């Protein structure tokens, strides 16, 4: 079945620094979505990428979808304490369900 | 209204009890989902409803019984659960069944089976 893997599992970041989390699918995806879950909260939709090579930005967050539509990345610049949480990618193959990656748990050191 | 509302927020039940989780949305979404999330793990899909019909059952044990009375409501009936079923149960909705748009999640029901 479809598998989605994310690395790193944990990311300890100094406030103000940048970091990137990576997502890889075992199958070609029709789209990939990113969610953020704060501690004790629920997943909140951030963005969807559909096109091969697509790049989208949301303020300090930059999302990329690979050319082969099997991988994606989330880059956060100038990390803030409000960025704390777990970031999940979730991939969907055509006609299939949305499969979540294992998540990257982000901890910010002030 | 851009929310998915889940009740109750917390539930403690014995292994012989019968209880129900409820989910409601008024965004006109025609796909609704139940997910189960264990601590420090990603959400795992349980059921998908598309246009009020069950379209995906991820081989969930029969002690979990979903129901979609109308396009705004989704229930999950629980019976004879096991302690390992303790988890956060999340309801979500999206615009179309294949989920080509982002899912809106409710805040979840934190279930403890004793």
Short mmCIF file of C-alpha atoms in Angstrom, two decimals:
data_model
loop_
_atom_site.label_atom_id
_atom_site.label_comp_id
_atom_site.label_asym_id
_atom_site.label_seq_id
_atom_site.Cartn_x
_atom_site.Cartn_y
_atom_site.Cartn_z
CA UNK A 1 0.00 0.00 0.00
CA UNK A 2 0.89 3.65 -0.22
CA UNK A 3 3.44 4.83 2.35
CA UNK A 4 4.47 8.37 3.21
CA UNK A 5 7.64 8.96 5.16
CA UNK A 6 8.78 12.14 6.82
CA UNK A 7 12.15 13.22 8.15
CA UNK A 8 13.31 14.29 10.57
CA UNK A 9 11.01 12.92 13.25
CA UNK A 10 12.14 15.67 15.63
CA UNK A 11 13.55 19.11 14.89
CA UNK A 12 15.07 21.25 17.65
CA UNK A 13 15.53 24.77 16.31
CA UNK A 14 17.00 27.90 17.81
CA UNK A 15 14.59 30.81 17.53
CA UNK A 16 15.45 32.81 14.42
CA UNK A 17 17.01 29.90 12.55
CA UNK A 18 15.68 28.13 9.46
CA UNK A 19 14.83 24.45 9.02
CA UNK A 20 13.37 22.06 6.47
CA UNK A 21 11.25 18.94 6.82
CA UNK A 22 11.05 16.38 4.03
CA UNK A 23 8.33 14.05 2.86
CA UNK A 24 8.66 11.05 0.53
CA UNK A 25 5.95 8.84 -0.94
CA UNK A 26 6.31 5.27 -2.16
CA UNK A 27 3.93 6.07 -5.02
CA UNK A 28 3.30 8.97 -7.39
CA UNK A 29 0.82 11.40 -5.86
CA UNK A 30 -2.01 13.42 -7.35
CA UNK A 31 -1.55 16.00 -4.63
CA UNK A 32 0.17 16.53 -1.32
CA UNK A 33 -1.16 18.47 1.64
CA UNK A 34 0.53 19.89 4.73
CA UNK A 35 -1.02 20.18 8.16
CA UNK A 36 0.12 21.64 11.47
CA UNK A 37 -0.95 20.22 14.81
CA UNK A 38 -0.20 22.22 17.94
CA UNK A 39 0.37 20.30 21.18
CA UNK A 40 -3.01 19.17 22.48
CA UNK A 41 -4.71 20.38 19.31
CA UNK A 42 -5.99 19.00 16.06
CA UNK A 43 -4.50 19.05 12.55
CA UNK A 44 -5.00 22.34 10.72
CA UNK A 45 -4.74 22.47 6.95
CA UNK A 46 -1.89 24.64 5.69
CA UNK A 47 -1.66 24.10 1.95
CA UNK A 48 -2.15 21.75 -1.00
CA UNK A 49 0.30 21.21 -3.86
CA UNK A 50 -0.93 19.67 -7.09
CA UNK A 51 1.48 20.44 -9.92
CA UNK A 52 4.86 18.87 -10.56
CA UNK A 53 7.61 21.21 -9.33
CA UNK A 54 5.11 23.53 -7.68
CA UNK A 55 6.36 26.02 -5.09
CA UNK A 56 4.05 27.94 -2.78
CA UNK A 57 4.81 30.42 -0.03
CA UNK A 58 2.91 31.43 3.05
CA UNK A 59 4.80 34.21 4.84
CA UNK A 60 7.84 32.41 6.33
CA UNK A 61 6.77 28.96 5.05
CA UNK A 62 7.83 27.65 1.64
CA UNK A 63 6.34 24.44 0.28
CA UNK A 64 7.69 22.46 -2.68
CA UNK A 65 6.36 19.51 -4.65
CA UNK A 66 8.95 17.40 -6.44
CA UNK A 67 9.15 17.03 -10.20
CA UNK A 68 8.24 13.34 -9.96
CA UNK A 69 5.34 14.14 -7.59
CA UNK A 70 6.70 11.70 -5.02
CA UNK A 71 8.34 14.08 -2.59
CA UNK A 72 7.76 17.40 -0.93
CA UNK A 73 9.39 19.75 1.51
CA UNK A 74 8.45 22.48 3.96
CA UNK A 75 11.02 25.16 4.72
CA UNK A 76 10.48 27.60 7.57
CA UNK A 77 12.65 30.71 7.84
CA UNK A 78 13.35 32.73 10.98
CA UNK A 79 11.62 30.23 13.28
CA UNK A 80 9.40 31.69 15.98
CA UNK A 81 7.99 30.14 19.15
CA UNK A 82 4.58 30.14 17.45
CA UNK A 83 5.97 27.56 14.99
CA UNK A 84 6.02 24.88 17.72
CA UNK A 85 3.97 21.83 16.81
CA UNK A 86 3.96 18.78 14.59
CA UNK A 87 3.96 19.26 10.84
CA UNK A 88 2.38 16.45 8.82
CA UNK A 89 2.50 15.93 5.12
CA UNK A 90 -0.34 13.89 3.66
CA UNK A 91 -0.28 12.40 0.20
CA UNK A 92 -3.10 11.35 -2.05
CA UNK A 93 -2.74 9.11 -5.07
CA UNK A 94 -5.44 9.28 -7.75
CA UNK A 95 -8.66 7.77 -6.48
CA UNK A 96 -7.07 6.83 -3.18
CA UNK A 97 -7.28 7.99 0.38
CA UNK A 98 -5.16 10.65 2.07
CA UNK A 99 -2.20 9.04 3.82
CA UNK A 100 -0.37 10.96 6.52
CA UNK A 101 3.37 10.92 7.04
CA UNK A 102 4.74 10.30 10.50
CA UNK A 103 5.16 14.01 11.19
CA UNK A 104 8.03 16.25 12.22
CA UNK A 105 7.79 17.47 15.81
CA UNK A 106 9.26 20.97 16.02
CA UNK A 107 10.63 22.36 19.27
CA UNK A 108 11.89 25.95 19.40
CA UNK A 109 14.60 27.09 21.77
CA UNK A 110 14.20 30.77 22.71
CA UNK B 1 -19.46 28.59 9.61
CA UNK B 2 -16.05 27.10 8.86
CA UNK B 3 -15.86 24.62 11.71
CA UNK B 4 -16.28 20.95 12.40
CA UNK B 5 -17.84 20.46 15.83
CA UNK B 6 -17.26 17.25 17.77
CA UNK B 7 -18.94 16.14 20.97
CA UNK B 8 -18.10 15.13 23.58
CA UNK B 9 -14.57 16.51 23.95
CA UNK B 10 -13.67 13.86 26.50
CA UNK B 11 -15.19 10.44 27.14
CA UNK B 12 -14.37 7.71 29.62
CA UNK B 13 -16.16 4.43 29.06
CA UNK B 14 -16.07 0.90 30.36
CA UNK B 15 -15.50 -2.06 28.11
CA UNK B 16 -19.16 -3.07 28.32
CA UNK B 17 -20.58 0.38 27.62
CA UNK B 18 -22.21 1.71 24.48
CA UNK B 19 -21.50 5.31 23.56
CA UNK B 20 -21.59 7.54 20.50
CA UNK B 21 -19.33 10.26 19.18
CA UNK B 22 -20.93 13.06 17.19
CA UNK B 23 -19.62 15.33 14.47
CA UNK B 24 -21.33 18.22 12.70
CA UNK B 25 -20.36 20.60 9.92
CA UNK B 26 -22.29 23.26 8.00
CA UNK B 27 -19.79 24.04 5.26
CA UNK B 28 -21.63 22.06 2.62
CA UNK B 29 -18.85 19.48 2.51
CA UNK B 30 -20.07 16.20 1.02
CA UNK B 31 -17.19 14.04 2.27
CA UNK B 32 -16.74 13.24 5.94
CA UNK B 33 -14.12 11.16 7.69
CA UNK B 34 -13.30 9.47 10.97
CA UNK B 35 -9.66 9.28 11.99
CA UNK B 36 -8.01 7.72 15.02
CA UNK B 37 -4.85 9.27 16.46
CA UNK B 38 -2.64 7.74 19.10
CA UNK B 39 -0.19 9.89 21.04
CA UNK B 40 2.78 11.07 18.95
CA UNK B 41 1.44 9.26 15.88
CA UNK B 42 -0.20 10.53 12.69
CA UNK B 43 -3.97 10.34 12.17
CA UNK B 44 -5.08 6.96 10.81
CA UNK B 45 -8.09 6.79 8.53
CA UNK B 46 -11.02 4.69 9.75
CA UNK B 47 -14.01 5.54 7.57
CA UNK B 48 -14.93 7.76 4.64
CA UNK B 49 -18.44 8.90 3.78
CA UNK B 50 -19.14 10.38 0.39
CA UNK B 51 -22.58 11.88 -0.26
CA UNK B 52 -23.81 10.22 2.95
CA UNK B 53 -22.73 6.77 1.80
CA UNK B 54 -19.90 4.75 3.30
CA UNK B 55 -17.18 4.59 0.65
CA UNK B 56 -14.13 3.42 2.61
CA UNK B 57 -13.83 1.20 5.68
CA UNK B 58 -10.18 0.68 6.57
CA UNK B 59 -10.81 -2.79 8.01
CA UNK B 60 -12.02 -1.27 11.25
CA UNK B 61 -13.30 -3.74 13.91
CA UNK B 62 -17.07 -4.01 14.09
CA UNK B 63 -17.09 -2.59 17.62
CA UNK B 64 -16.85 0.76 15.77
CA UNK B 65 -20.00 1.51 13.77
CA UNK B 66 -20.25 4.71 11.72
CA UNK B 67 -23.44 6.42 10.69
CA UNK B 68 -24.15 9.42 8.49
CA UNK B 69 -27.77 10.53 9.08
CA UNK B 70 -27.50 13.51 6.69
CA UNK B 71 -24.94 15.63 4.88
CA UNK B 72 -24.10 17.63 8.02
CA UNK B 73 -23.86 14.91 10.64
CA UNK B 74 -21.55 11.99 11.26
CA UNK B 75 -21.71 9.62 14.20
CA UNK B 76 -19.42 6.91 15.47
CA UNK B 77 -21.11 4.30 17.65
CA UNK B 78 -18.88 2.49 20.10
CA UNK B 79 -19.59 -0.87 21.73
CA UNK B 80 -17.46 -3.33 23.69
CA UNK B 81 -14.26 -1.39 23.19
CA UNK B 82 -10.85 -2.47 24.42
CA UNK B 83 -8.33 -0.38 26.40
CA UNK B 84 -6.12 -0.21 23.31
CA UNK B 85 -8.91 1.72 21.58
CA UNK B 86 -8.13 4.69 23.82
CA UNK B 87 -7.10 7.52 21.51
CA UNK B 88 -8.08 10.87 20.05
CA UNK B 89 -10.90 10.40 17.54
CA UNK B 90 -10.97 13.07 14.89
CA UNK B 91 -13.75 13.90 12.50
CA UNK B 92 -12.94 15.78 9.30
CA UNK B 93 -14.76 17.02 6.24
CA UNK B 94 -13.78 18.14 2.77
CA UNK B 95 -15.41 19.53 -0.33
CA UNK B 96 -15.38 16.39 -2.43
CA UNK B 97 -14.96 12.70 -1.72
CA UNK B 98 -11.45 12.34 -3.15
CA UNK B 99 -10.23 15.04 -0.80
CA UNK B 100 -8.74 17.21 -3.49
CA UNK B 101 -9.13 20.08 -1.11
CA UNK B 102 -7.80 20.35 2.39
CA UNK B 103 -9.57 18.62 5.19
CA UNK B 104 -11.16 20.59 8.03
CA UNK B 105 -10.67 18.69 11.28
CA UNK B 106 -12.73 18.95 14.43
CA UNK B 107 -11.00 19.31 17.79
CA UNK B 108 -11.56 15.63 18.49
CA UNK B 109 -12.94 13.41 21.21
CA UNK B 110 -10.33 12.12 23.63
CA UNK B 111 -11.53 8.61 24.48
CA UNK B 112 -10.34 6.54 27.41
CA UNK B 113 -11.51 2.95 27.72
CA UNK B 114 -11.23 1.49 31.21
#
